[in-house]
Short mmCIF file of C-alpha atoms in Angstrom, two decimals:
data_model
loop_
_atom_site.label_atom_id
_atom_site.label_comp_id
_atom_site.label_asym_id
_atom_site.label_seq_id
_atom_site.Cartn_x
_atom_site.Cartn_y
_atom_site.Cartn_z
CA UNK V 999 -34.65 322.93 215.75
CA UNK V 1000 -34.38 319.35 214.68
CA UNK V 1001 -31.17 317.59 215.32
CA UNK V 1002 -29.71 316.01 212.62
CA UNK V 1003 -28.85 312.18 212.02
CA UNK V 1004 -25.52 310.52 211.58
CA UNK V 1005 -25.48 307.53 209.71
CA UNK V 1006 -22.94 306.06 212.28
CA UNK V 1007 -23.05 302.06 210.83
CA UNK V 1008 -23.32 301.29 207.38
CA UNK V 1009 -25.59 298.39 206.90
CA UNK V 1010 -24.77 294.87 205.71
CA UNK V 1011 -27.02 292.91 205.75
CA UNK V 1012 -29.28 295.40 204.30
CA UNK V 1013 -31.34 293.27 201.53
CA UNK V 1014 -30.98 290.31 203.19
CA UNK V 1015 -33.96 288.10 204.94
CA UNK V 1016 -34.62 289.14 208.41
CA UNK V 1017 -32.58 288.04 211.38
CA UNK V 1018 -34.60 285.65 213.74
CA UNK V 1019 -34.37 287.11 216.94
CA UNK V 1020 -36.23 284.52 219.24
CA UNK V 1021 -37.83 285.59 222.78
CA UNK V 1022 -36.46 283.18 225.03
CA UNK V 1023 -39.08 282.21 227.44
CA UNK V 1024 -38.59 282.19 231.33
CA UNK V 1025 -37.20 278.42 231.66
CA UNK V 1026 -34.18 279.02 229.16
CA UNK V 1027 -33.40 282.76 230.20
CA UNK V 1028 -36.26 285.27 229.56
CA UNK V 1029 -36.43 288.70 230.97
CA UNK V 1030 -39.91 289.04 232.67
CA UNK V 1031 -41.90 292.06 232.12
CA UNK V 1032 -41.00 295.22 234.14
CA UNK V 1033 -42.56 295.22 237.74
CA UNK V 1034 -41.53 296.87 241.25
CA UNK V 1035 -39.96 293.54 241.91
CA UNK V 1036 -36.69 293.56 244.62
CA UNK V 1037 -33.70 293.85 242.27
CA UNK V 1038 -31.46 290.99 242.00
CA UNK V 1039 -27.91 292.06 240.68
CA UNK V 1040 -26.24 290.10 237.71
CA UNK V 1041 -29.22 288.18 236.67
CA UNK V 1042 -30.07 288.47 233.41
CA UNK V 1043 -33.57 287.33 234.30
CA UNK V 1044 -33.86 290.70 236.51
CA UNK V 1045 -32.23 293.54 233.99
CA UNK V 1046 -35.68 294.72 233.03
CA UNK V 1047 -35.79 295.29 236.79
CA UNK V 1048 -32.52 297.03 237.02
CA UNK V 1049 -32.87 299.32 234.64
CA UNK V 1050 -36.59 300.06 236.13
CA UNK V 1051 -36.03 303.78 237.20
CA UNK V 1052 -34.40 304.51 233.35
CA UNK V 1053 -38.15 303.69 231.85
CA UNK V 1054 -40.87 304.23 234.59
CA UNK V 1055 -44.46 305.40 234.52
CA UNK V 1056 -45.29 309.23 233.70
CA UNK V 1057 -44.70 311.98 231.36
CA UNK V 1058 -43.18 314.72 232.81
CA UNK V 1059 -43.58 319.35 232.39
CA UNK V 1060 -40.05 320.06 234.10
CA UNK V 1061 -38.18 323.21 231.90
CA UNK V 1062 -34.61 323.13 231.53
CA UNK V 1063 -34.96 326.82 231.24
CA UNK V 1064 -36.93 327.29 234.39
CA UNK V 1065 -36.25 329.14 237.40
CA UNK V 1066 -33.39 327.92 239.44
CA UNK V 1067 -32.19 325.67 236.48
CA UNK V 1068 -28.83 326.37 235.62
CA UNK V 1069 -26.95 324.57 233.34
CA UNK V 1070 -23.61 324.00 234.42
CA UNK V 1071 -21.80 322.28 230.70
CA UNK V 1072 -23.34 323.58 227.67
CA UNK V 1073 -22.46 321.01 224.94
CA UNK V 1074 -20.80 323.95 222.81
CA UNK V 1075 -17.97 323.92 226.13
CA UNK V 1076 -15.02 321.93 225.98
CA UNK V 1077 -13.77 321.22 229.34
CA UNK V 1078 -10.08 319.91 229.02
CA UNK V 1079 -9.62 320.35 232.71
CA UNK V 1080 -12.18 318.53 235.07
CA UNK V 1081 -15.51 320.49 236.32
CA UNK V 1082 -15.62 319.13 239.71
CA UNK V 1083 -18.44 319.89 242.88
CA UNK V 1084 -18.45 318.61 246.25
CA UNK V 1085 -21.64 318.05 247.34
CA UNK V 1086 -23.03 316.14 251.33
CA UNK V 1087 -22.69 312.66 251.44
CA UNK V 1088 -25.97 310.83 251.87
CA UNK V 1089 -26.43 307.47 253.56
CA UNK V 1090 -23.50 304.94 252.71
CA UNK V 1091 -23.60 301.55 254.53
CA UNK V 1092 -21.94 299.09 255.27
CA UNK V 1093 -18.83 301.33 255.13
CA UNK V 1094 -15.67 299.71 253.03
CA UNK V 1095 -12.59 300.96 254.43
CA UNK V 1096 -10.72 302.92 251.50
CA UNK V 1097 -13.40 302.56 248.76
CA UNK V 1098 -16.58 303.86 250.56
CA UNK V 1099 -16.59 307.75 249.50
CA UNK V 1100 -15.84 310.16 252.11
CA UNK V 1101 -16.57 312.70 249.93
CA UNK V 1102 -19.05 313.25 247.51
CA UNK V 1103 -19.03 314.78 244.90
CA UNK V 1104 -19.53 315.14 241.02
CA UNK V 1105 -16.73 315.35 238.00
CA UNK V 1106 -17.12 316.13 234.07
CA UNK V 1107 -13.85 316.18 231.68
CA UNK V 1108 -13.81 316.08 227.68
CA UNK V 1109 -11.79 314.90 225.40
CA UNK V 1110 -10.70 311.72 227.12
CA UNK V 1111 -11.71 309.79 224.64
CA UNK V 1112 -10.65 309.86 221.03
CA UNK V 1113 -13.36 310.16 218.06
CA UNK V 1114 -12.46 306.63 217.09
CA UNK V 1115 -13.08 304.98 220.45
CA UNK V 1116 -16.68 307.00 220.39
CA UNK V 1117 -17.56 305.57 217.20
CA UNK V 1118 -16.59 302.13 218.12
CA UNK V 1119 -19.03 302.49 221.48
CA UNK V 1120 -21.94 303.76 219.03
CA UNK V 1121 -20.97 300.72 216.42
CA UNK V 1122 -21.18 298.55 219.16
CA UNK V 1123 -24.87 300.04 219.89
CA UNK V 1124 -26.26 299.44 216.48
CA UNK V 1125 -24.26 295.89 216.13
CA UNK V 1126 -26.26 295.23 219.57
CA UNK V 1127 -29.59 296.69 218.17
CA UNK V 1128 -29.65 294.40 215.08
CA UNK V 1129 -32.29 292.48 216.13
CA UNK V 1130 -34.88 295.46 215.89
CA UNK V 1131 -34.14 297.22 219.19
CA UNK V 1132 -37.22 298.87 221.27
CA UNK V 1133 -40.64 299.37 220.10
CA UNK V 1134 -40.90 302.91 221.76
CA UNK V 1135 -37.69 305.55 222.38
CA UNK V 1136 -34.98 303.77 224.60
CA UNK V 1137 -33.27 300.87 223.54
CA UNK V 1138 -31.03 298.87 225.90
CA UNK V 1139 -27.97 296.73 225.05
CA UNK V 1140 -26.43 295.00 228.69
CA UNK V 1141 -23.29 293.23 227.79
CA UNK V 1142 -22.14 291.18 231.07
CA UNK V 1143 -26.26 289.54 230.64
CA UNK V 1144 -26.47 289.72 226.82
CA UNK V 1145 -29.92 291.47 227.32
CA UNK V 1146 -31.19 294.10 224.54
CA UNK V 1147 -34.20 295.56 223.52
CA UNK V 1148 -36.16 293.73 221.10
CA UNK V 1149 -39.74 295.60 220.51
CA UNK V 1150 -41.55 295.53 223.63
CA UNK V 1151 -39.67 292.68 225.46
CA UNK V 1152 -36.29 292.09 225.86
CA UNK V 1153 -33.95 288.50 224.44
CA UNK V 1154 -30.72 286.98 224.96
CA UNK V 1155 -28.27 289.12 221.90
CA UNK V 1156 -25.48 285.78 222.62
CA UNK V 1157 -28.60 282.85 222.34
CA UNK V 1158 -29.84 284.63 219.25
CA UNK V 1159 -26.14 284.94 217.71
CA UNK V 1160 -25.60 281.37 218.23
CA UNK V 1161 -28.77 280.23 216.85
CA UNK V 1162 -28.48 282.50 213.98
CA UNK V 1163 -24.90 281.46 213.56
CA UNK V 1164 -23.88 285.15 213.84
CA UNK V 1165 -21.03 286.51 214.92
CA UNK V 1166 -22.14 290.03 216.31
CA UNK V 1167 -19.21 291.77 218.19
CA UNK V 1168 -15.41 291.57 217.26
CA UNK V 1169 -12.15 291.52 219.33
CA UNK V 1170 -12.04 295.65 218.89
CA UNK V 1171 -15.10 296.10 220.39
CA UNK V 1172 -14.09 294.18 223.84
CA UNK V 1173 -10.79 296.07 223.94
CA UNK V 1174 -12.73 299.48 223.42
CA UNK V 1175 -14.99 298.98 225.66
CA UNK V 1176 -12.38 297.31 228.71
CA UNK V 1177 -10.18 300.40 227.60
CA UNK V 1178 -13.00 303.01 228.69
CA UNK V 1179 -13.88 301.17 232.09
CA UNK V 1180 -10.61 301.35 233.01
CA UNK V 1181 -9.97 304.87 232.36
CA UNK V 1182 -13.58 305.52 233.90
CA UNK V 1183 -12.33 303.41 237.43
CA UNK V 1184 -9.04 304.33 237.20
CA UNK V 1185 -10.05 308.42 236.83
CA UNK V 1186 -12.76 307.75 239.58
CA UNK V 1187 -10.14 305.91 242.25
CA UNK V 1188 -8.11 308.91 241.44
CA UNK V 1189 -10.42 311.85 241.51
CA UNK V 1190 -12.31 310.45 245.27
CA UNK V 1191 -9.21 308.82 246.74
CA UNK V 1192 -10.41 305.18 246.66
CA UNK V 1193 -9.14 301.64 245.74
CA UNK V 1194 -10.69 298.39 245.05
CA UNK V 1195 -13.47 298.96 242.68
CA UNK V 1196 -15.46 296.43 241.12
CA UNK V 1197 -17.56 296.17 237.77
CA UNK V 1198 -21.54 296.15 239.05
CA UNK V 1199 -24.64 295.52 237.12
CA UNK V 1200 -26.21 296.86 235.58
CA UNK V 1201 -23.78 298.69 232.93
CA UNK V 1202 -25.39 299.14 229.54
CA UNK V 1203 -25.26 301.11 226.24
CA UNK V 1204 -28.21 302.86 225.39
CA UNK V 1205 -29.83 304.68 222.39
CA UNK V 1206 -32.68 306.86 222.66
CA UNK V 1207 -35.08 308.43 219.90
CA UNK V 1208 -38.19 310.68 219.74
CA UNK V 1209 -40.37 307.06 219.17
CA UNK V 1210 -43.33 307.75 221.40
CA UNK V 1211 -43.78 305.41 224.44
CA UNK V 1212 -45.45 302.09 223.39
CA UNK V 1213 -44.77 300.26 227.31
CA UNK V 1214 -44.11 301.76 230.81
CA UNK V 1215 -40.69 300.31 229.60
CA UNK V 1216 -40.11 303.13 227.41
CA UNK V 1217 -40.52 306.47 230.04
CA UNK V 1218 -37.56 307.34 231.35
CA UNK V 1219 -37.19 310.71 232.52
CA UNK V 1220 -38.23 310.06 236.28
CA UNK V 1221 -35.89 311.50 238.94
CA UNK V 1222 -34.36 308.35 240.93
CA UNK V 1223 -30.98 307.87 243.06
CA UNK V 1224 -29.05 304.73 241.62
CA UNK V 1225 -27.69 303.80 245.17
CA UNK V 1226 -31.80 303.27 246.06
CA UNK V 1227 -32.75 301.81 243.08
CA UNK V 1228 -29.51 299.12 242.35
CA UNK V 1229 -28.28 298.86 246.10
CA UNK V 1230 -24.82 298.41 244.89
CA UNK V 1231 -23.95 301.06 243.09
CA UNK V 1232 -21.63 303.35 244.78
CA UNK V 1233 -19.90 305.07 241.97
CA UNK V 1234 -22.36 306.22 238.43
CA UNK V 1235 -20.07 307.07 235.45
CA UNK V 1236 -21.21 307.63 231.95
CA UNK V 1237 -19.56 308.40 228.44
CA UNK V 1238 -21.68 310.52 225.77
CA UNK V 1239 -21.74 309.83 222.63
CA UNK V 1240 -22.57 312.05 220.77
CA UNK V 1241 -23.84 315.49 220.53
CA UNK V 1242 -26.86 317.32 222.54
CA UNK V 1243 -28.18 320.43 220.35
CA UNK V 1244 -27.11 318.38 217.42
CA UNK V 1245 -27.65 315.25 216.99
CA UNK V 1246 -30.82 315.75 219.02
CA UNK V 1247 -33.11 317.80 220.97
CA UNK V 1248 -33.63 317.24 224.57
CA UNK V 1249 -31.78 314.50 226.66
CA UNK V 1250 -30.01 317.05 228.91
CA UNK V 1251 -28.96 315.11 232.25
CA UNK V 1252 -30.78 317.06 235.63
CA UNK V 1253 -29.27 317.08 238.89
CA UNK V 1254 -31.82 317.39 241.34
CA UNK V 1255 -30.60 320.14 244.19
CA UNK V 1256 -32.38 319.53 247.35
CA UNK V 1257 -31.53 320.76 250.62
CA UNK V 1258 -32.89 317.13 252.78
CA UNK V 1259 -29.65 314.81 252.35
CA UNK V 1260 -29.21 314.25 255.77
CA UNK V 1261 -26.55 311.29 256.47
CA UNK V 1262 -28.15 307.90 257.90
CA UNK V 1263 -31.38 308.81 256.83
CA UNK V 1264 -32.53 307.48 253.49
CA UNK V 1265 -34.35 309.51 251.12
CA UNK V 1266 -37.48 309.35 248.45
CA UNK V 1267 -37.01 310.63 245.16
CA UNK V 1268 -39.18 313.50 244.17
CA UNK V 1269 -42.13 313.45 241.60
CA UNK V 1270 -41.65 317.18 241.50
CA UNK V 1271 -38.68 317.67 240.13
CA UNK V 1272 -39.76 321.80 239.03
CA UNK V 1273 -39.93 322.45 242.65
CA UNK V 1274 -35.65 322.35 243.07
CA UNK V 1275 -32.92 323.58 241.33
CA UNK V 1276 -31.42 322.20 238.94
CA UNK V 1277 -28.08 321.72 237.60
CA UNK V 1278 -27.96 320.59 234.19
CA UNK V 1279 -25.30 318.25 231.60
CA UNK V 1280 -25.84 318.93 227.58
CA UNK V 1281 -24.25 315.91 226.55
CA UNK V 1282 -21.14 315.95 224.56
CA UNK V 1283 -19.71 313.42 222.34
CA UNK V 1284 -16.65 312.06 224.54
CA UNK V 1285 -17.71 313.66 227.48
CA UNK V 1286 -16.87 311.58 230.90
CA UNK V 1287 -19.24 312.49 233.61
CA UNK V 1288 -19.30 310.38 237.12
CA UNK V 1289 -20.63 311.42 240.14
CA UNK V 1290 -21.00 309.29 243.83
CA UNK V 1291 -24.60 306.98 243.55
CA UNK V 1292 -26.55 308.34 246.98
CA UNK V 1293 -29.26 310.75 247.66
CA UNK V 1294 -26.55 313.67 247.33
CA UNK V 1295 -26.79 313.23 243.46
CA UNK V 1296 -30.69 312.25 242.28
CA UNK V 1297 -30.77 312.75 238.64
CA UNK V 1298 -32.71 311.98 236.14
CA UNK V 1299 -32.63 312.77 231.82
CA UNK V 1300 -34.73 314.94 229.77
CA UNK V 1301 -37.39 313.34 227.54
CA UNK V 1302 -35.08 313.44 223.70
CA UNK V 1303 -37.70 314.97 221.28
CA UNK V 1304 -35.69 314.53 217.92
CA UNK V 1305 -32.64 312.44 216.47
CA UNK V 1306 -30.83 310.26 218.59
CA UNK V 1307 -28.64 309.92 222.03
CA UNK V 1308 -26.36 307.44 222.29
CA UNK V 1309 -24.37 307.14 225.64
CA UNK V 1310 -23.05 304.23 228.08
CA UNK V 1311 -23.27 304.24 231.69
CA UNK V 1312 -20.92 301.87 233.45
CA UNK V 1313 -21.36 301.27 237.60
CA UNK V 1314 -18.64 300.34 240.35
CA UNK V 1315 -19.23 298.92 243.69
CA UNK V 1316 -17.01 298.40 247.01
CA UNK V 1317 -19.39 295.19 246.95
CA UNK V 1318 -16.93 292.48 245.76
CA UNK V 1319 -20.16 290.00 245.91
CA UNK V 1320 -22.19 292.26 244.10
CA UNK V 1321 -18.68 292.15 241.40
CA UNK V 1322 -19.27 291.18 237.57
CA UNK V 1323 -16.76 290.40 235.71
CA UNK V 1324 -15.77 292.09 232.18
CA UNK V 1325 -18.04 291.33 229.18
CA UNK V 1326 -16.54 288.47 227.15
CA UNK V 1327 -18.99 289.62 224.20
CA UNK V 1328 -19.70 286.64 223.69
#
């Protein structure tokens, strides 16, 4: 079935001669192309790098419907009280006293958010995606480094503003946006007993289609653990947007099950992801998912094969060095 399409911004400046959206070049704050480069939190110079594992090399067979796939929130569910599993902690080091987890675990809730704050996180999206967005199927807006998606490269959303004399985000969107990362850290300290979270990089909105791939920017379905690939993260949460089975097909969220988390050893992500279980997220509009960042929970999202996803996924750290502060939007 093809999902069908909301038109979720009206457009302005529809009619009007195009934006100039410049690529900034390397000495005055480009993003380099993708690589398997060592990650280098809160530089905007490195967010192609940090959101490597989101876009990586190869297509992908695995069946949401397989064998030992089970999906555990069907989008059609409403769950007003939390969905919560424990799972084995993987490797956590260095230990913070009272923010490290010592339990791990996974947590899902609906109808957190009202359908007014959702459509203010999607506005800000297509605000952010003015310049063009992405060539091929993801398009990434990072707030705290003004990166976003322009074609096949990636520019500075605050340098362009300026230069265009633009004025792209308003004092609403901040104060959405602050108001769902702190119900996101504030549910999380709750839920897992901790204190003393911090803002990490990266945390980004992004929009997905069915565009085919033009750059090894644009795959993103390969399984990865975020505590591996970003080092800081210790704490994943993301909102959905809007709705799986709806809105679009594919881009359910896969929990890898393996059996190998063994605590203070690290561990590879698979490239087979058909050989495990699977527990498996339709995505929801409003629908707060979070889960701890080690090898317990390696994850990855299903290829979207019509309409479009729209979600935000917003990282914590026990790291205060590794700290960003709030988006000014600006």
């Amino acid at each position: 079935m093809a999902a069908k399409q909301r038109n979720n911004v009206s457009n302005k400046d529809k009619g009007k001669a195009p934006v100039k959206a410049p690529v900034v070049d390397a000495k005055s704050g480009a993003l380099p192309s993708l690589g398997y480069l060592a990650l280098i939190a809160a530089d905007p110079l490195q967010i192609k790098v940090h959101l490597n594992v989101y876009f990586d090399v190869q297509n992908s067979s695995y069946d949401v419907a397989g064998p030992g796939h089970t999906i555990v929130a069907y989008q059609s569910e409403v769950f007003d009280e939390p969905l919560t599993t424990e799972v084995t902690c993987g490797d956590y080091k260095p230990v913070v006293s009272g923010c490290t987890p010592t339990k791990c675990g996974r947590f899902l809730k609906d109808n957190v958010f009202n359908a007014t704050v959702i459509q203010t996180m999607i506005n800000i999206i297509e605000k952010g995606m003015v310049f063009g967005g992405g060539a091929g199927g993801p398009s990434i807006l990072d707030l705290a480094s003004g990166a976003v998606s322009h074609g096949e490269q990636f520019i500075s959303i605050f340098q362009a503003a300026k230069q265009n004399k633009q004025e792209i985000f308003n004092q609403k969107d901040r104060e959405t946006f602050l108001h769902v990362k702190n119900t996101l850290k504030d549910t999380i300290e709750d839920h897992f007993g901790t204190k003393n979270l911090y803002l990490t990089a990266p945390t980004f909105f992004s929009r997905i289609t069915d565009k085919p791939a033009k750059t090894a920017n644009d795959i993103y379905w390969m399984p990865h653990i975020d505590r591996r690939t970003y080092g800081s993260f210790v704490y994943t949460s993301l909102v959905y947007l809007n709705d799986q089975g709806v809105d679009y097909e594919g881009g359910e969220f896969l929990f890898i099950e393996r059996d190998d988390v063994t605590p203070g050893q690290q561990r590879t992500p698979t490239d087979s992801p058909d050989k495990y279980s699977q527990s498996i997220v339709q995505p929801r509009a409003g629908r707060m998912s979070f889960f701890t960042s080690g090898d317990e929970n390696e994850h990855t999202v299903k290829m979207v094969t019509s309409g479009t996803r729209y979600a935000v996924t917003i990282s914590f750290t026990c790291d205060e060095a590794s700290a960003i502060p709030d988006p000014t939007f600006e």
